[in-house]
């Protein structure tokens, strides 16, 4: 298998952390420089016409895009340690938590940065500053909601570390580009959770 990916981007990092947590070795990496538009080359578009990384190329040549789909595939191939649930109920609740952090936290963070940060101008053209600012507000609202949620649970999906923690962490770490840190925003539970995730060896992937 080959992972088509890039450095310092939140969705590729989700898959990197997932692979690290699983202890999977031997997946070759092909790294694209997004700022140089390498992911818009004909050879990459043949793998994902939506021009987005990551993409996992299977040994038979088929290409799997979408971070969560890649994680689902790897979870099936490498069931231990389990990160996506062991029975129908747990799987559904972890998926719920993962989708919530993806759509309500990671997405506004990404939109906020893409539309306000000069470093992302090459990818998001044109940038809409007002939209970017409104997404910053959404990011803060979601961060507060997840901070409150962590009053009654240790991890995003409940009492154990799962894929939802990886998704939320990759989003929040990307938010540092916008100088957003849970601790600075007075979100003590989210900050403590972030430090718990950051302490895991898988967080060293970037
Ligand atoms: N829904 C996709 C999103 C992938 C995505 O947006 N990737 C970004 C990097 S984090 C990208 O490829 N950006 C390139 C661009 O915007 O042109 C997933 O979960 O993998």
Short mmCIF file of C-alpha atoms and ligand atoms in Angstrom, two decimals, residues 6 9-12 14 34 39-40 51-54 65-68 102 114 123, ligand 1:
data_model
loop_
_atom_site.label_atom_id
_atom_site.label_comp_id
_atom_site.label_asym_id
_atom_site.label_seq_id
_atom_site.Cartn_x
_atom_site.Cartn_y
_atom_site.Cartn_z
CA UNK A 6 1.37 15.88 2.72
CA UNK A 9 -2.04 19.23 7.12
CA UNK A 10 -4.76 18.03 9.49
CA UNK A 11 -6.40 15.29 7.42
CA UNK A 12 -3.15 13.56 6.45
CA UNK A 14 -5.32 11.96 11.15
CA UNK A 34 0.34 21.42 -1.42
CA UNK A 39 -1.70 17.48 -5.67
CA UNK A 40 -3.21 19.11 -8.75
CA UNK A 51 -7.46 16.99 -5.43
CA UNK A 52 -7.34 16.23 -1.72
CA UNK A 53 -4.91 14.27 0.42
CA UNK A 54 -4.69 11.74 1.96
CA UNK A 65 -9.67 8.85 -0.41
CA UNK A 66 -11.29 10.35 2.73
CA UNK A 67 -9.42 10.08 6.00
CA UNK A 68 -12.20 8.28 7.81
CA UNK A 102 -14.95 16.49 12.27
CA UNK A 114 -8.11 28.65 4.82
CA UNK A 123 -5.01 26.74 -1.82
N1 LIG B 1 -12.73 15.03 3.62
C1 LIG B 1 -11.33 14.86 3.26
C2 LIG B 1 -10.66 16.21 3.32
C3 LIG B 1 -9.26 16.17 2.76
C4 LIG B 1 -8.63 17.55 2.69
O1 LIG B 1 -9.32 18.59 2.69
N2 LIG B 1 -7.31 17.57 2.62
C5 LIG B 1 -6.60 18.81 2.52
C6 LIG B 1 -5.37 18.76 3.43
S1 LIG B 1 -5.88 18.73 5.12
C7 LIG B 1 -6.14 19.02 1.08
O2 LIG B 1 -5.85 18.06 0.40
N3 LIG B 1 -6.09 20.27 0.62
C8 LIG B 1 -5.68 20.56 -0.70
C9 LIG B 1 -6.43 21.72 -1.30
O3 LIG B 1 -7.22 22.35 -0.61
O4 LIG B 1 -6.20 22.02 -2.48
C10 LIG B 1 -10.68 13.83 4.21
O5 LIG B 1 -11.25 13.57 5.25
O6 LIG B 1 -9.63 13.29 3.88
#
